[in-house]
Tab-separated table of C-alpha atoms in Angstrom:
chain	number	residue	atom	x	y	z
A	43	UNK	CA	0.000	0.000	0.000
A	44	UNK	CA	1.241	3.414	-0.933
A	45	UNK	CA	1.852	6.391	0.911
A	46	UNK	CA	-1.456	7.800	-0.338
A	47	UNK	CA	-3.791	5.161	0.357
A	48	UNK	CA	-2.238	4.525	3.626
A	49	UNK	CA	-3.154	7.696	5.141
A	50	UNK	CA	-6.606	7.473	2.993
A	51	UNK	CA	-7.383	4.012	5.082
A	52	UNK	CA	-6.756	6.237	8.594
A	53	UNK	CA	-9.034	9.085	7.087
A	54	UNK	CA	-11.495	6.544	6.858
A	55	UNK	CA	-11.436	4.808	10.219
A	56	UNK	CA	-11.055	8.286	12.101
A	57	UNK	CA	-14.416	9.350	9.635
A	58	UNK	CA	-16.069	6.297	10.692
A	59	UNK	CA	-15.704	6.795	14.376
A	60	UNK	CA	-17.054	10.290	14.387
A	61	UNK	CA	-19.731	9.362	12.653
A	62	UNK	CA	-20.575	6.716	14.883
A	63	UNK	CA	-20.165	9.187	18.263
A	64	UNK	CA	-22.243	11.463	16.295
A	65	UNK	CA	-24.813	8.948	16.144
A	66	UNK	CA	-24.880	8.749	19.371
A	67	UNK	CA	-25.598	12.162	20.328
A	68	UNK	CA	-28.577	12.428	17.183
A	69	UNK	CA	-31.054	10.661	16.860
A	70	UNK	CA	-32.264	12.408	13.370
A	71	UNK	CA	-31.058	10.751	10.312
A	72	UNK	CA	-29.001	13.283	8.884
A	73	UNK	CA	-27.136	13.577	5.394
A	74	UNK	CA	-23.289	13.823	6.031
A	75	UNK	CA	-20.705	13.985	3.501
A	76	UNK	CA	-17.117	13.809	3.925
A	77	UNK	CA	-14.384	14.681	1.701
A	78	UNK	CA	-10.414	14.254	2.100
A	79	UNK	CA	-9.045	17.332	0.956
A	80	UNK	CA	-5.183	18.648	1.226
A	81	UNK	CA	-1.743	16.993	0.546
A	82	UNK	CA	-3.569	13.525	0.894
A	83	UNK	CA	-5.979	14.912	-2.689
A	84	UNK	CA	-3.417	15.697	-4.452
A	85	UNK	CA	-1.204	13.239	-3.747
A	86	UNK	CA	1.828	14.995	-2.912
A	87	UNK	CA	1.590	13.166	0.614
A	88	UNK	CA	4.512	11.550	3.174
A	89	UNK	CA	4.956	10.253	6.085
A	90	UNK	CA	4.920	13.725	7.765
A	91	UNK	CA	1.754	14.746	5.936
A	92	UNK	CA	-1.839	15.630	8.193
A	93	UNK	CA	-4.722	14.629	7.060
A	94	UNK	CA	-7.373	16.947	6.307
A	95	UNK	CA	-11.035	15.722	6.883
A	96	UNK	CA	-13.982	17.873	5.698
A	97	UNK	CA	-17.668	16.781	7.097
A	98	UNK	CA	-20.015	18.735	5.235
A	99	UNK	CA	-23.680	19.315	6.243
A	100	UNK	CA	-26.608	20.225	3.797
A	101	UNK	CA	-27.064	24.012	3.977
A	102	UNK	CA	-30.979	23.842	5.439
A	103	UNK	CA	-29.286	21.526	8.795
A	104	UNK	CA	-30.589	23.331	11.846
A	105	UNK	CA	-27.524	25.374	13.193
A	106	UNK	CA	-27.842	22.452	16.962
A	107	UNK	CA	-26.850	20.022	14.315
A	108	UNK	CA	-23.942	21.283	12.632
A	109	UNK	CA	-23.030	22.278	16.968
A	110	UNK	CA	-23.299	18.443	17.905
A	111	UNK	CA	-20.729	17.469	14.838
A	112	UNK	CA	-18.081	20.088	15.468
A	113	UNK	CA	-18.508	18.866	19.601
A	114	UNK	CA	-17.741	15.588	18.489
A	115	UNK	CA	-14.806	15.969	16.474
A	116	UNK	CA	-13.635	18.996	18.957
A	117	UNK	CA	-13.549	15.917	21.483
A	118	UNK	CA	-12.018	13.269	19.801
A	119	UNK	CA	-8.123	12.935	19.599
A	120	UNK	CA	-6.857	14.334	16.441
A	121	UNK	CA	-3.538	11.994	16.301
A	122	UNK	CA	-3.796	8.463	14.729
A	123	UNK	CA	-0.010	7.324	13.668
A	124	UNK	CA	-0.733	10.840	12.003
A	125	UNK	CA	-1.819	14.527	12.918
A	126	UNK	CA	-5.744	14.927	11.758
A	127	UNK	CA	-7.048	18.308	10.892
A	128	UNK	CA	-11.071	17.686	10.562
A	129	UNK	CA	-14.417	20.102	11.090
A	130	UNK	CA	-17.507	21.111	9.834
A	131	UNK	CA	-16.665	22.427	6.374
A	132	UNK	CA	-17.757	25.456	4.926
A	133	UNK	CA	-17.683	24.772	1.369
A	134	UNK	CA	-20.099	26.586	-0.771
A	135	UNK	CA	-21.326	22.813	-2.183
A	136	UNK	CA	-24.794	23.413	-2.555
A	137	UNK	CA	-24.532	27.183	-3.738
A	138	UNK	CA	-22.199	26.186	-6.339
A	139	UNK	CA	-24.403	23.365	-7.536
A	140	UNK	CA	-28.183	25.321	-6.902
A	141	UNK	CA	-27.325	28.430	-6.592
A	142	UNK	CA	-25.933	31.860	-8.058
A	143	UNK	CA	-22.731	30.804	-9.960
A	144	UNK	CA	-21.694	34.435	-10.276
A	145	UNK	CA	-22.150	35.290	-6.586
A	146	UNK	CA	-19.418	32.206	-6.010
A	147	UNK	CA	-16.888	33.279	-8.351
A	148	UNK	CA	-17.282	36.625	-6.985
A	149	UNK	CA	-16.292	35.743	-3.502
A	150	UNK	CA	-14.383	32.347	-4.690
A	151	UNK	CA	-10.549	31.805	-2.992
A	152	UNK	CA	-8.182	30.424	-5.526
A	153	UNK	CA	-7.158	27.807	-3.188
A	154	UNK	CA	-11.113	26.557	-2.142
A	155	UNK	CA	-11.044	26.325	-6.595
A	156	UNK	CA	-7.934	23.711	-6.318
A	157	UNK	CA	-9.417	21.919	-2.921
A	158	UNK	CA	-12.578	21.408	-4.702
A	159	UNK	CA	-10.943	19.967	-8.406
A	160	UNK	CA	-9.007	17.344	-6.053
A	161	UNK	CA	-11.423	16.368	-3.556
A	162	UNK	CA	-11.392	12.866	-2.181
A	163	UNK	CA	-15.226	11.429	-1.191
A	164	UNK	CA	-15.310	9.265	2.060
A	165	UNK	CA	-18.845	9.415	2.057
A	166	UNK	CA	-21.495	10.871	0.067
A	167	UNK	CA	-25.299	10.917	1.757
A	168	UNK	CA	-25.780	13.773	-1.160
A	169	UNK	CA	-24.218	13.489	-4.019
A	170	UNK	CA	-22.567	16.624	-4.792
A	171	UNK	CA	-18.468	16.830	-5.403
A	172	UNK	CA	-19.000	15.602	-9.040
A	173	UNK	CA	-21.799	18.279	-10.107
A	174	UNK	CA	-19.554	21.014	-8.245
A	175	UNK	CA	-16.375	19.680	-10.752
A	176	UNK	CA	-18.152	19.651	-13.625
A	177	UNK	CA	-19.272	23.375	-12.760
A	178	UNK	CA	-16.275	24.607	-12.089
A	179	UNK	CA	-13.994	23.060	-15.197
A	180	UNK	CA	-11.906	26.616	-15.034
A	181	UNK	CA	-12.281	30.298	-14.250
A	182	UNK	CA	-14.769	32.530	-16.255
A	183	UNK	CA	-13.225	34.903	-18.471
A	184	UNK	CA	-13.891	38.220	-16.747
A	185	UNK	CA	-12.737	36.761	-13.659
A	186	UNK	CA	-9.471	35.092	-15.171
A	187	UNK	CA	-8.803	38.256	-16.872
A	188	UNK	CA	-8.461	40.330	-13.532
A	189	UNK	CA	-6.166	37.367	-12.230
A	190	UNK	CA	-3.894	37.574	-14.574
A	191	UNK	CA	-3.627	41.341	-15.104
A	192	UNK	CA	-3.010	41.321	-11.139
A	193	UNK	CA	0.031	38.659	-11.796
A	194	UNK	CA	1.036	40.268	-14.538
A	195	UNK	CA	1.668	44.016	-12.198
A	196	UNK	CA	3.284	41.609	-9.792
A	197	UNK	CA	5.805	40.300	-12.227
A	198	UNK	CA	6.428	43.530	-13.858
A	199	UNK	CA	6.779	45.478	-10.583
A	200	UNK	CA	8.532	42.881	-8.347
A	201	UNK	CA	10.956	41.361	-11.220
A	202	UNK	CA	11.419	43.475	-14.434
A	203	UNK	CA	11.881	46.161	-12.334
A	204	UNK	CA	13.035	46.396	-8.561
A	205	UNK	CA	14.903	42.716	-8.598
A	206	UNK	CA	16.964	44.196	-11.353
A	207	UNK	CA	17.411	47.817	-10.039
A	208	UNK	CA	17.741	46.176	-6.111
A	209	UNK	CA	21.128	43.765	-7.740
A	210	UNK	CA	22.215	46.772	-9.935
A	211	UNK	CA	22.357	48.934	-6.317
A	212	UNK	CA	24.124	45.868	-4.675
A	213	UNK	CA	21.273	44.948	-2.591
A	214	UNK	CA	20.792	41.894	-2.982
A	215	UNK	CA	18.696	40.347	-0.014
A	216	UNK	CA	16.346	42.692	-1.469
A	217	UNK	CA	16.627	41.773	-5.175
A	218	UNK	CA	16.217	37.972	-4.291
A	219	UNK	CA	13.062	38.720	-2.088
A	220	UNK	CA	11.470	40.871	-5.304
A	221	UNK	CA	12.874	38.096	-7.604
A	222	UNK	CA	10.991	35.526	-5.882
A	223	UNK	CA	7.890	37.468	-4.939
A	224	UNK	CA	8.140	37.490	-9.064
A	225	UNK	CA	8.830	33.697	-9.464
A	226	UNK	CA	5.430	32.962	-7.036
A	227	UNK	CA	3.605	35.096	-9.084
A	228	UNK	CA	4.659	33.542	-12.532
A	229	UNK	CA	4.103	30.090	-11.414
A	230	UNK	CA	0.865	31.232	-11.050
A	231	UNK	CA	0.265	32.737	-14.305
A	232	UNK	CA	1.692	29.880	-15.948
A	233	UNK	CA	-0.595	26.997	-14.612
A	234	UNK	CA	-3.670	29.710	-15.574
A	235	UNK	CA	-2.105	29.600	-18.998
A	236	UNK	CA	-2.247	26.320	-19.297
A	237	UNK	CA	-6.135	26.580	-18.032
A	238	UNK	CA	-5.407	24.642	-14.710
A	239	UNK	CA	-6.181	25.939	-11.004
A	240	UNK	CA	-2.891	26.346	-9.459
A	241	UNK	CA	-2.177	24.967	-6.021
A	242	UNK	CA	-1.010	25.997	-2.652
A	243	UNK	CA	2.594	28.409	-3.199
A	244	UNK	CA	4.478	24.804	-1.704
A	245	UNK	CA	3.254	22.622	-4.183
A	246	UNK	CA	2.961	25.036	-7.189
A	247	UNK	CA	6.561	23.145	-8.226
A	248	UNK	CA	5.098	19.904	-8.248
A	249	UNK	CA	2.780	19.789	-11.156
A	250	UNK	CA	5.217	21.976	-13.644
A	251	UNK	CA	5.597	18.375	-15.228
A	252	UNK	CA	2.067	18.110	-15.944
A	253	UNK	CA	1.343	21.398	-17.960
A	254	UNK	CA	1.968	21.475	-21.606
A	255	UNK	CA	4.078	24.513	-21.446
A	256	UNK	CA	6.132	25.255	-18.334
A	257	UNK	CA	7.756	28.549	-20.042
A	258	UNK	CA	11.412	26.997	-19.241
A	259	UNK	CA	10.418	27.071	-15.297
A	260	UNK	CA	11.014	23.286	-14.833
A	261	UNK	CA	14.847	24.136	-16.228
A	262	UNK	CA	14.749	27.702	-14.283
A	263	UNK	CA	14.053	25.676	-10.455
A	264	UNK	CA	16.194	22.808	-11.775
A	265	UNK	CA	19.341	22.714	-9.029
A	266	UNK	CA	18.524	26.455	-8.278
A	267	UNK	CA	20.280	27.008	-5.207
A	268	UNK	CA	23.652	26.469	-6.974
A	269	UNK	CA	22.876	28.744	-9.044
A	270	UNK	CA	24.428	32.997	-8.772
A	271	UNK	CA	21.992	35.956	-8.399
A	272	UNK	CA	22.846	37.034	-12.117
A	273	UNK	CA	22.041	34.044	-13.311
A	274	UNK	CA	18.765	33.689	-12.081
A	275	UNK	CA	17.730	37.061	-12.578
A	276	UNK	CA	18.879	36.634	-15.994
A	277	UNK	CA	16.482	33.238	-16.954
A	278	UNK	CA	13.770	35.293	-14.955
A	279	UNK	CA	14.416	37.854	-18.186
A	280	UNK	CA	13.836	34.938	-20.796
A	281	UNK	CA	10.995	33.242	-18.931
A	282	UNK	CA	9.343	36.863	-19.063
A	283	UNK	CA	9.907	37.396	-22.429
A	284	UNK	CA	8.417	33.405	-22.965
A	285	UNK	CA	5.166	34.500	-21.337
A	286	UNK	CA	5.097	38.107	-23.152
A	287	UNK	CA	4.922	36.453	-26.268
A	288	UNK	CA	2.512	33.879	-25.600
A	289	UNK	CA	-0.225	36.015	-24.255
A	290	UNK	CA	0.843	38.305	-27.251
A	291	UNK	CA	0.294	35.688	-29.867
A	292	UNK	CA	-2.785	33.966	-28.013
A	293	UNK	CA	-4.323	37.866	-26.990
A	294	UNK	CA	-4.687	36.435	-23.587
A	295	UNK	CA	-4.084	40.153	-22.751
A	296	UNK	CA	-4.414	43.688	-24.820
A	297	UNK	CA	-1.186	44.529	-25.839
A	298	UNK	CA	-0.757	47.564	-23.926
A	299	UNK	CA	-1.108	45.729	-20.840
A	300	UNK	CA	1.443	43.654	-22.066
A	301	UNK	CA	3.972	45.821	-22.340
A	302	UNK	CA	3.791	48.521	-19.767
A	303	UNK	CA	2.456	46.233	-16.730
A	304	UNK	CA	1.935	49.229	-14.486
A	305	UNK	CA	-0.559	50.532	-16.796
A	306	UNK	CA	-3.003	47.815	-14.838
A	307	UNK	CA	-3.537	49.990	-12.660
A	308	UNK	CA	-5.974	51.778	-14.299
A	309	UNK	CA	-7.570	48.515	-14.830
A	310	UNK	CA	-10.176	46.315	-12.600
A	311	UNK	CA	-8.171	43.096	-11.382
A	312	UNK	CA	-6.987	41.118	-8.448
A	313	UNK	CA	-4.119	40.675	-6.625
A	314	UNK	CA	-3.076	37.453	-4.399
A	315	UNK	CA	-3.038	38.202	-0.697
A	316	UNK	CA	-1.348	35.523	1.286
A	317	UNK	CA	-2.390	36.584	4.615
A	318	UNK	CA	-5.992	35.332	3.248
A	319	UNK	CA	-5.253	32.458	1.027
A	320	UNK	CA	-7.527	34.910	-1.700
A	321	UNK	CA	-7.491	38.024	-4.164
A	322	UNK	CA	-8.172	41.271	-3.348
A	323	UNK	CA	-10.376	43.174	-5.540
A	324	UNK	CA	-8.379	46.506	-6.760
A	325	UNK	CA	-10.398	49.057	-8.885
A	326	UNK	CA	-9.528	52.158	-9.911
């Protein structure tokens, strides 16, 4: 047994028990789902991994209900052979699948898009994951536009401009941190250009192999701590002028935007905000 379906066997007994000691407490027969999501989903999962359990309610469940399950699972040791992270999800399921589709990409986190693509069923009382996947293929345009025109500033900003000027001064803690602020970013903008949700910043190296064009980033992280400041910022220059072209030849953005970044500005998009795990809408 691998890795993977190791720690999916322990997801399964520790979902089984709290379902049983939630039993207990209700009476009611109640629809429960419960999803794997995390390392475990994607498979990019070790001995060190957590598990991450979701137990998801139906929407109309009396607030007492959704109490009772979070009790439980508040109560029960979260360590078997492995750390558990579990709760009472919040993920939009039924809104995406009933509801206002624009209302969820207007409040949608880029991560919750990747969580939901990769999404491991334990149990399904209400079928659901499959209908959400098929609704959710990729981003709609307006809303991929503003993502990448947010990426794009972030590139242009953080690595055309103040990595280079930052090593030209001689300060070069500071040109590394811009140079990788502009590596994040591109990774990014990459896996959008190959119409795929990205993953979490730690595993956005991991599926490089998968897309059909990686821009020269699978070469560009290849043994990259032996490589010299110059030399980095100088394949961060050719990856750049890789993903220029592309979006030039494929308008994936107006070429004005293409060439002066800053001029985004003036533009509606988003930017990523760590701190959140989400975009920020800028307008001007």
């Amino acid at each position: 047994m691998d890795t993977k379906q190791k720690l999916i066997e322990i997801a399964r007994r520790y979902a089984d028990t709290i379902t049983q000691e939630f039993t207990k407490v209700n009476k009611e027969n109640i629809k429960l789902n419960i999803y794997i999501s995390g390392s475990v989903s994607y498979g990019y999962c070790d001995e060190k991994s957590d598990i991450e359990i979701e137990f998801y309610l139906p929407d109309k469940i009396k607030k007492e209900f959704k109490d009772k399950l979070k009790k439980v699972i508040d109560e029960y040791p979260k360590f078997e052979d492995i750390r558990i992270s579990a709760g009472v999800s919040d993920w939009p399921l039924e809104k995406i699948v009933h509801g206002d589709i624009d209302d969820f990409w207007n409040q949608s986190f880029p991560y919750l898009l990747y969580e939901l693509a990769h999404a491991t069923p334990i149990r399904e009382d209400l079928p659901l994951i499959n209908e959400v996947k098929n609704k959710l293929p990729f981003y709609p345009d307006n809303t991929l536009q503003k993502i990448i025109k947010g990426l794009w500033l972030t590139v242009g900003d953080n690595g055309t401009y103040n990595a280079d000027w930052s090593f030209k001064r001689g300060q070069l803690t500071a040109s590394e941190i811009f140079l990788f602020l502009s590596v994040e970013a591109i990774l990014r903008l990459v896996y959008l250009l190959n119409k795929k949700y990205f993953p979490h910043t730690k595993w956005l190296e991991k599926e490089l192999h998968t897309l059909d064009n990686d821009f020269g980033l699978i070469e560009f992280t290849q043994n990259i701590e032996k490589k010299s400041l110059e030399e980095k910022l100088e394949a961060h220059k050719q990856i750049v002028r890789k993903l220029d072209q592309f979006m030039s030849e494929n308008d994936i953005l107006r070429q004005d935007l293409i060439n002066d970044p800053w001029s985004v500005v003036h533009e509606d998009y988003y930017v990523f905000n760590p701190m959140r795990f989400g975009w920020d809408e800028l307008k001007h």
